[in-house]
């Protein structure tokens, strides 16, 4: 059995790192808060008896050797970075449960054939640069040098932020794992939705992960005097943006699973008595079916162009990231269900609306995810909560699943 008290205590410790006056946690990549949380987790990994290192992409890794030094590694992961004013469980539950599982194996002298590594991926959320999953892309060898030139709102590039935190962006390729070197990837994560709670279940099995498409819309109109400019003579980019946002809502709502969200909006120059000159907003569009997501994307872009043409507003759309949906391995799903059965836990299989690092790893190894119940389905919010009991249940299922994966099943 894993030590649920120790897991909970460590989770609560991390909750104080990056805590915000306005509530919630903010730990963006390559910031002092992220450095602090990685140092604390590195300490937990050492307490667990793991060999601890950081790779060229800044991933924090704790390794436990197996009996067969030639065997491929089982990766257990999640992330420690957060969204602004985020919750305490999105990411850390998976990393700390991985540490707890390996510490339990060491304490109980349990041997596995395959080595196991618990990994805290760099920048899963993409909150700082609008481009996420940097660490898992690095592991999969998918990072392109030009992507390290993406800049945050202060104009700092990913490469510059990496260098400032002691990494050499030129060596990012060294984080990539050889094909065949990874047996499987498994992650415990909070569900971030309401399915488990509505079914009164503590643990769920992921069938797949919806793919997020992130676009940045830039609308250029004509700034003007709010009082002296008749409505018929305006080229107002904010009014155009408002129409486009309603198109996004309508087109996504027409589909069964598709979701569309405008999460960031900036208005320039931003004065009470100024008709805006420029507006920027982001679109996060997701579906588990890539063809449907593409179809909704084209419908939105077509209508946006027509709206802007009618209003005399210039439209530019910039791709921030396009991640394909991921399918979870049937074998790993079966291993998770067997672990749930061994724990006497009824479970359900469900798709993940939220994105996760496993999406970057499907070309490297089979992937699977275990979900822990989220209270009220809330996440990316300071009210995000999973009970101590459910964290323990999820970690225990992870422990059994990792054992079965690391012993050649
Ligand atoms: O955006 C997501 O779905 C994840 O929380 N990064
Ligand atoms: Mn997450
Ligand atoms: Mn998240």
XYZ file of N, CA and C in Angstrom, residues 84-281:
594
model
N -2.290 30.503 -14.528
C -2.362 31.584 -13.537
C -3.527 31.352 -12.561
N -3.222 31.517 -11.264
C -4.244 31.318 -10.210
C -4.926 29.955 -10.347
N -4.102 28.948 -10.628
C -4.636 27.598 -10.837
C -4.811 26.849 -9.528
N -5.127 25.545 -9.676
C -5.385 24.735 -8.492
C -4.142 23.981 -8.033
N -4.320 23.224 -6.954
C -3.195 22.565 -6.299
C -2.983 21.127 -6.763
N -3.904 20.617 -7.591
C -3.852 19.175 -7.895
C -3.504 18.886 -9.360
N -3.765 19.839 -10.251
C -3.561 19.668 -11.702
C -2.065 19.563 -11.996
N -1.579 18.331 -12.049
C -0.144 18.083 -12.317
C 0.551 17.460 -11.114
N 0.634 18.201 -10.001
C 1.349 17.654 -8.837
C 0.820 16.315 -8.343
N -0.478 16.055 -8.471
C -0.983 14.755 -7.999
C -0.288 13.613 -8.747
N -0.090 13.790 -10.038
C 0.532 12.719 -10.830
C 2.004 12.553 -10.543
N 2.706 13.680 -10.361
C 4.148 13.594 -10.091
C 4.378 12.986 -8.705
N 3.668 13.507 -7.711
C 3.895 13.033 -6.326
C 3.410 11.596 -6.142
N 2.373 11.201 -6.861
C 1.915 9.805 -6.766
C 2.947 8.870 -7.395
N 3.618 9.344 -8.444
C 4.694 8.548 -9.038
C 5.852 8.390 -8.067
N 6.202 9.476 -7.389
C 7.283 9.402 -6.383
C 6.873 8.442 -5.265
N 5.603 8.565 -4.852
C 5.092 7.722 -3.744
C 5.132 6.248 -4.135
N 4.770 5.947 -5.383
C 4.760 4.546 -5.835
C 6.169 3.965 -5.793
N 7.149 4.735 -6.275
C 8.522 4.214 -6.296
C 9.111 4.138 -4.890
N 8.741 5.096 -4.039
C 9.237 5.049 -2.659
C 8.691 3.808 -1.951
N 7.420 3.510 -2.216
C 6.787 2.320 -1.619
C 7.491 1.047 -2.096
N 7.812 0.992 -3.393
C 8.535 -0.185 -3.902
C 9.883 -0.327 -3.195
N 10.594 0.790 -3.033
C 11.893 0.725 -2.351
C 11.733 0.295 -0.901
N 10.756 0.847 -0.229
C 10.559 0.523 1.201
C 10.160 -0.941 1.387
N 9.450 -1.479 0.377
C 8.989 -2.863 0.536
C 9.899 -3.847 -0.201
N 11.023 -3.307 -0.732
C 12.008 -4.185 -1.390
C 11.448 -4.915 -2.592
N 10.515 -4.281 -3.273
C 9.901 -4.923 -4.448
C 10.771 -4.691 -5.672
N 11.101 -5.778 -6.401
C 11.925 -5.635 -7.607
C 11.038 -5.622 -8.845
N 11.497 -4.867 -9.861
C 10.780 -4.906 -11.144
C 11.808 -5.208 -12.236
N 11.382 -5.817 -13.299
C 12.304 -6.110 -14.415
C 12.765 -4.816 -15.092
N 11.789 -3.936 -15.365
C 12.105 -2.698 -16.094
C 12.454 -1.576 -15.101
N 13.383 -0.703 -15.484
C 13.579 0.505 -14.687
C 12.347 1.393 -14.825
N 12.154 2.256 -13.832
C 10.993 3.154 -13.825
C 11.492 4.573 -13.569
N 10.972 5.529 -14.317
C 11.328 6.935 -14.073
C 10.055 7.743 -13.837
N 10.064 8.519 -12.763
C 8.977 9.481 -12.550
C 9.482 10.815 -13.067
N 8.630 11.519 -13.839
C 9.118 12.699 -14.561
C 8.142 13.853 -14.423
N 8.662 15.003 -14.040
C 7.868 16.246 -13.990
C 8.220 17.024 -15.262
N 7.284 17.026 -16.213
C 7.558 17.647 -17.514
C 7.569 19.173 -17.404
N 8.482 19.775 -18.142
C 8.543 21.242 -18.230
C 7.324 21.781 -18.976
N 6.703 22.814 -18.423
C 5.707 23.637 -19.114
C 4.651 22.825 -19.852
N 3.867 22.032 -19.117
C 2.757 21.313 -19.766
C 1.687 22.312 -20.183
N 1.407 23.312 -19.347
C 0.231 24.168 -19.563
C 0.365 25.128 -20.748
N 1.552 25.614 -21.027
C 1.695 26.592 -22.112
C 1.198 27.968 -21.711
N 1.040 28.195 -20.400
C 0.424 29.456 -19.922
C 1.327 30.657 -20.193
N 2.659 30.456 -20.172
C 3.550 31.624 -20.322
C 3.756 31.998 -21.786
N 3.947 30.972 -22.649
C 4.324 31.257 -24.035
C 3.199 30.981 -25.039
N 2.062 30.455 -24.571
C 0.992 30.084 -25.516
C 1.412 28.884 -26.344
N 2.374 28.139 -25.845
C 2.912 26.954 -26.522
C 3.350 26.009 -25.412
N 2.608 24.879 -25.289
C 2.831 24.055 -24.101
C 3.500 22.731 -24.398
N 3.574 21.900 -23.323
C 4.125 20.555 -23.411
C 5.561 20.577 -23.936
N 6.334 21.571 -23.500
C 7.726 21.710 -23.957
C 8.552 20.501 -23.521
N 8.361 20.063 -22.269
C 9.172 18.951 -21.750
C 8.865 17.635 -22.431
N 7.560 17.343 -22.625
C 7.210 16.064 -23.257
C 7.547 16.082 -24.755
N 7.427 17.268 -25.384
C 7.895 17.364 -26.779
C 9.402 17.080 -26.851
N 10.129 17.575 -25.812
C 11.580 17.334 -25.793
C 11.895 15.857 -25.691
N 11.192 15.166 -24.786
C 11.392 13.713 -24.587
C 11.107 12.953 -25.884
N 10.066 13.428 -26.606
C 9.662 12.744 -27.849
C 10.499 13.196 -29.038
N 11.413 14.160 -28.821
C 12.246 14.646 -29.937
C 11.454 15.468 -30.940
N 10.393 16.126 -30.490
C 9.495 16.840 -31.422
C 9.730 18.351 -31.431
N 10.579 18.855 -30.550
C 10.775 20.311 -30.468
C 11.613 20.791 -31.649
N 11.135 21.855 -32.337
C 11.914 22.415 -33.451
C 12.565 23.716 -32.974
N 13.808 24.002 -33.411
C 14.511 25.217 -32.910
C 13.659 26.478 -33.042
N 12.895 26.584 -34.150
C 12.121 27.825 -34.346
C 11.019 27.968 -33.284
N 10.631 26.840 -32.722
C 9.590 26.938 -31.676
C 10.158 27.558 -30.394
N 11.460 27.459 -30.235
C 12.075 28.057 -29.029
C 12.185 29.573 -29.168
N 11.790 30.098 -30.331
C 11.803 31.563 -30.527
C 10.445 32.179 -30.156
N 9.478 31.360 -29.816
C 8.161 31.894 -29.401
C 8.358 32.734 -28.142
N 7.697 33.886 -28.088
C 7.952 34.846 -27.009
C 6.745 34.987 -26.069
N 7.025 35.330 -24.828
C 5.936 35.577 -23.875
C 5.494 37.041 -23.984
N 4.584 37.472 -23.103
C 4.043 38.841 -23.240
C 5.059 39.912 -22.904
N 6.187 39.500 -22.295
C 7.260 40.468 -22.032
C 8.294 40.423 -23.167
N 8.051 39.618 -24.174
C 8.979 39.559 -25.313
C 10.160 38.633 -25.096
N 10.095 37.835 -24.005
C 11.192 36.888 -23.726
C 10.889 35.569 -24.450
N 11.888 35.050 -25.192
C 11.649 33.803 -25.934
C 11.840 32.603 -25.011
N 11.319 31.468 -25.451
C 11.509 30.218 -24.694
C 13.010 29.957 -24.535
N 13.772 30.143 -25.633
C 15.230 29.909 -25.571
C 15.891 30.820 -24.539
N 15.493 32.096 -24.527
C 16.090 33.035 -23.559
C 15.715 32.639 -22.128
N 14.453 32.221 -21.940
C 14.014 31.831 -20.590
C 14.742 30.555 -20.147
N 14.967 29.650 -21.098
C 15.709 28.422 -20.770
C 17.137 28.768 -20.350
N 17.778 29.633 -21.149
C 19.174 30.018 -20.858
C 19.251 30.704 -19.497
N 18.262 31.550 -19.217
C 18.272 32.276 -17.929
C 18.102 31.304 -16.764
N 17.535 30.124 -17.042
C 17.353 29.164 -15.939
C 18.437 28.081 -15.978
N 19.505 28.342 -16.744
C 20.664 27.443 -16.693
C 20.671 26.338 -17.730
N 19.688 26.360 -18.650
C 19.654 25.326 -19.697
C 20.260 25.898 -20.979
N 20.790 24.992 -21.829
C 21.313 25.452 -23.123
C 20.341 25.026 -24.213
N 19.556 25.983 -24.761
C 18.536 25.610 -25.755
C 19.121 24.876 -26.956
N 20.401 25.112 -27.229
C 21.022 24.448 -28.395
C 21.107 22.940 -28.173
N 21.038 22.519 -26.908
C 21.175 21.090 -26.577
C 19.838 20.406 -26.307
N 18.739 21.085 -26.662
C 17.396 20.547 -26.332
C 17.227 19.139 -26.895
N 17.916 18.873 -28.026
C 17.764 17.556 -28.669
C 18.252 16.409 -27.789
N 19.087 16.741 -26.792
C 19.629 15.683 -25.916
C 18.555 15.096 -24.984
N 17.420 15.792 -24.886
C 16.348 15.270 -24.017
C 15.605 14.125 -24.697
N 15.754 14.018 -26.037
C 14.959 13.025 -26.782
C 15.359 11.600 -26.412
N 14.364 10.733 -26.217
C 14.602 9.313 -25.913
C 14.671 8.533 -27.229
N 15.576 7.515 -27.248
C 15.715 6.664 -28.432
C 14.425 5.877 -28.665
N 14.031 5.695 -29.930
C 12.882 4.813 -30.211
C 13.125 3.428 -29.597
N 12.097 2.902 -28.947
C 12.234 1.577 -28.329
C 12.778 1.631 -26.914
N 13.209 2.816 -26.477
C 13.825 2.886 -25.136
C 12.782 3.058 -24.026
N 11.531 3.382 -24.433
C 10.464 3.587 -23.443
C 9.380 2.529 -23.652
N 9.105 1.763 -22.598
C 8.115 0.673 -22.728
C 6.695 1.213 -22.725
N 6.423 2.161 -21.815
C 5.058 2.700 -21.659
C 5.134 4.004 -20.893
N 4.071 4.797 -21.058
C 3.924 6.034 -20.282
C 2.576 5.975 -19.593
N 2.564 6.243 -18.282
C 1.320 6.229 -17.522
C 1.251 7.477 -16.635
N 0.068 8.058 -16.546
C -0.088 9.299 -15.754
C -1.377 9.239 -14.943
N -1.284 9.633 -13.687
C -2.474 9.871 -12.856
C -2.742 11.375 -12.897
N -3.988 11.753 -13.176
C -4.334 13.177 -13.271
C -5.752 13.381 -12.753
N -6.026 14.532 -12.211
C -7.415 14.819 -11.816
C -8.260 14.879 -13.093
N -9.520 14.462 -12.996
C -10.373 14.397 -14.191
C -10.644 15.768 -14.771
N -10.805 16.761 -13.934
C -11.088 18.146 -14.323
C -12.480 18.268 -14.959
N -13.302 17.275 -14.770
C -14.683 17.291 -15.276
C -15.594 16.657 -14.228
N -16.865 16.426 -14.616
C -17.865 16.002 -13.632
C -18.325 14.546 -13.772
N -17.698 13.790 -14.702
C -18.220 12.442 -14.975
C -18.076 11.531 -13.754
N -16.875 11.468 -13.177
C -16.662 10.548 -12.034
C -17.566 10.924 -10.864
N -17.648 12.206 -10.573
C -18.480 12.638 -9.444
C -19.949 12.294 -9.706
N -20.390 12.502 -10.965
C -21.811 12.220 -11.283
C -22.102 10.715 -11.198
N -21.040 9.886 -11.349
C -21.261 8.432 -11.269
C -20.855 7.886 -9.903
N -20.477 8.809 -9.015
C -20.016 8.449 -7.666
C -18.854 7.457 -7.701
N -17.905 7.744 -8.618
C -16.712 6.891 -8.764
C -15.468 7.697 -8.413
N -14.493 7.028 -7.815
C -13.266 7.726 -7.392
C -12.244 7.775 -8.507
N -12.262 6.738 -9.378
C -11.181 6.585 -10.355
C -11.757 6.273 -11.743
N -11.134 6.834 -12.778
C -11.572 6.581 -14.155
C -10.405 6.177 -15.039
N -10.732 5.609 -16.203
C -9.713 5.172 -17.173
C -9.883 6.000 -18.444
N -8.790 6.616 -18.901
C -8.892 7.469 -20.103
C -8.872 6.603 -21.359
N -9.809 6.895 -22.264
C -9.823 6.175 -23.559
C -9.007 6.949 -24.592
N -8.935 8.280 -24.380
C -8.208 9.133 -25.324
C -8.223 10.561 -24.802
N -7.523 11.435 -25.523
C -7.377 12.832 -25.087
C -7.711 13.757 -26.254
N -8.639 14.686 -26.003
C -9.026 15.631 -27.059
C -7.820 16.490 -27.454
N -7.743 16.823 -28.733
C -6.592 17.594 -29.228
C -6.894 19.084 -29.227
N -6.090 19.912 -28.551
C -6.315 21.368 -28.549
C -5.652 22.051 -29.743
N -6.457 22.934 -30.388
C -5.924 23.825 -31.423
C -5.986 25.222 -30.821
N -4.852 25.928 -30.767
C -4.810 27.280 -30.202
C -4.503 28.259 -31.337
N -5.389 29.236 -31.540
C -5.189 30.269 -32.564
C -5.221 31.638 -31.898
N -4.491 32.608 -32.481
C -4.527 33.997 -32.007
C -5.126 34.838 -33.126
N -6.243 35.513 -32.840
C -6.915 36.392 -33.810
C -6.447 37.825 -33.539
N -5.976 38.525 -34.599
C -5.590 39.939 -34.478
C -6.458 40.732 -35.444
N -7.270 41.660 -34.910
C -8.183 42.462 -35.734
C -7.743 43.924 -35.680
N -7.484 44.491 -36.846
C -7.054 45.896 -36.955
C -8.192 46.710 -37.575
N -8.699 47.712 -36.787
C -9.767 48.572 -37.328
C -9.256 50.003 -37.372
N -10.054 50.921 -36.836
C -9.652 52.341 -36.859
C -10.017 52.963 -35.514
N -8.962 53.298 -34.750
C -9.232 53.956 -33.461
C -9.893 55.306 -33.766
N -10.795 55.730 -32.873
C -11.463 57.010 -33.129
C -12.135 57.541 -31.872
N -12.689 58.740 -32.012
C -13.333 59.393 -30.886
C -14.694 58.746 -30.612
N -14.875 58.315 -29.377
C -16.122 57.599 -29.042
C -17.341 58.503 -29.201
N -17.122 59.815 -29.060
C -18.286 60.720 -29.108
C -18.534 61.285 -30.484
N -17.474 61.464 -31.244
C -17.632 62.211 -32.502
C -17.775 61.317 -33.711
N -17.690 60.010 -33.541
C -17.728 59.108 -34.716
C -19.069 58.394 -34.806
N -19.868 58.728 -35.851
C -21.177 58.059 -35.992
C -21.018 56.553 -36.120
N -22.014 55.792 -35.675
C -21.905 54.327 -35.701
C -21.680 53.821 -37.124
N -22.288 54.507 -38.094
C -22.216 53.997 -39.488
C -20.832 54.202 -40.093
N -19.969 54.998 -39.417
C -18.654 55.290 -40.018
C -17.526 54.584 -39.273
N -17.889 53.618 -38.423
C -16.833 53.004 -37.596
C -16.261 51.735 -38.257
N -14.989 51.455 -37.920
C -14.356 50.164 -38.251
C -13.857 49.576 -36.929
N -14.842 49.120 -36.154
C -14.587 48.755 -34.751
C -14.198 47.284 -34.618
N -12.901 46.981 -34.348
C -12.451 45.576 -34.274
C -13.040 44.818 -33.086
N -13.439 45.568 -32.043
C -13.992 44.868 -30.875
C -15.402 44.363 -31.164
N -16.169 45.180 -31.908
C -17.513 44.722 -32.287
C -17.411 43.519 -33.221
N -16.410 43.550 -34.103
C -16.199 42.388 -35.005
C -15.806 41.164 -34.192
N -14.915 41.376 -33.218
C -14.469 40.257 -32.376
C -15.651 39.661 -31.615
N -16.535 40.536 -31.150
C -17.697 40.050 -30.396
C -18.559 39.141 -31.273
N -18.760 39.569 -32.529
C -19.546 38.719 -33.459
C -18.864 37.366 -33.666
N -17.524 37.409 -33.816
C -16.778 36.154 -34.069
C -16.865 35.224 -32.852
N -16.832 35.805 -31.661
C -16.921 34.961 -30.453
C -18.258 34.232 -30.390
N -19.309 34.906 -30.850
C -20.628 34.234 -30.842
C -20.673 33.140 -31.909
N -19.929 33.345 -33.008
C -19.824 32.295 -34.042
C -19.097 31.080 -33.454
N -18.038 31.328 -32.711
C -17.278 30.230 -32.082
C -18.180 29.420 -31.166
N -18.933 30.130 -30.340
C -19.835 29.450 -29.396
C -20.878 28.611 -30.164
N -21.442 29.210 -31.228
C -22.512 28.515 -31.967
C -21.970 27.292 -32.711
N -20.836 27.462 -33.411
C -20.276 26.347 -34.203
C -19.849 25.186 -33.299
N -19.262 25.506 -32.126
C -18.836 24.412 -31.226
C -20.061 23.724 -30.625
N -21.055 24.532 -30.250
C -22.250 23.958 -29.595
C -23.027 23.047 -30.546
N -22.852 23.258 -31.856
C -23.547 22.392 -32.841
C -23.026 20.963 -32.790
N -21.796 20.782 -32.277
C -21.178 19.436 -32.276
C -21.365 18.774 -30.926
N -21.199 17.445 -30.873
C -21.467 16.715 -29.625
C -20.350 16.911 -28.592
N -19.069 16.861 -29.062
C -17.963 16.914 -28.079
C -17.155 18.211 -28.201
N -17.160 18.812 -29.400
C -16.321 19.998 -29.617
C -16.549 21.072 -28.560
N -15.440 21.660 -28.109
C -15.524 22.828 -27.206
C -14.651 23.951 -27.766
N -15.144 25.172 -27.649
C -14.424 26.347 -28.150
C -14.415 27.415 -27.066
N -13.222 27.960 -26.788
C -13.092 28.906 -25.675
C -12.240 30.100 -26.078
N -12.728 31.291 -25.766
C -11.900 32.498 -25.910
C -11.434 32.849 -24.503
N -10.161 32.593 -24.218
C -9.665 32.747 -22.847
C -8.913 34.042 -22.610
N -8.363 34.624 -23.685
C -7.589 35.864 -23.528
C -8.109 36.892 -24.530
N -8.265 38.150 -24.069
C -8.735 39.235 -24.947
C -7.987 40.504 -24.563
N -7.381 41.155 -25.585
C -6.707 42.432 -25.295
C -7.228 43.495 -26.242
N -7.511 44.687 -25.718
C -8.080 45.794 -26.499
C -7.078 46.955 -26.471
N -6.717 47.457 -27.649
C -5.769 48.574 -27.747
C -6.428 49.748 -28.460
N -6.163 51.004 -28.059
C -5.298 51.385 -26.937
C -5.964 51.189 -25.558
N -7.317 51.026 -25.544
C -7.942 50.713 -24.254
C -8.285 51.950 -23.437
N -9.180 52.781 -23.996
C -9.628 53.960 -23.239
C -11.144 54.009 -23.265
N -11.708 54.579 -22.223
C -13.184 54.600 -22.135
C -13.775 55.325 -23.343
N -13.098 56.413 -23.785
C -13.704 57.244 -24.852
C -12.978 57.065 -26.187
N -12.369 55.841 -26.367
C -11.677 55.578 -27.647
C -12.271 54.344 -28.317
N -12.698 54.468 -29.547
C -13.081 53.278 -30.322
C -11.804 52.468 -30.525
N -11.782 51.182 -30.151
C -10.514 50.429 -30.232
C -9.930 50.436 -31.649
N -8.579 50.429 -31.683
C -7.900 50.345 -32.990
C -7.539 48.912 -33.307
N -7.136 48.152 -32.217
C -6.717 46.758 -32.445
C -7.227 45.890 -31.303
N -7.585 44.673 -31.678
C -8.054 43.698 -30.681
C -7.348 42.380 -30.935
N -6.897 41.728 -29.861
C -6.297 40.390 -29.989
C -7.054 39.444 -29.053
N -7.411 38.261 -29.576
C -7.986 37.261 -28.671
C -7.545 35.867 -29.099
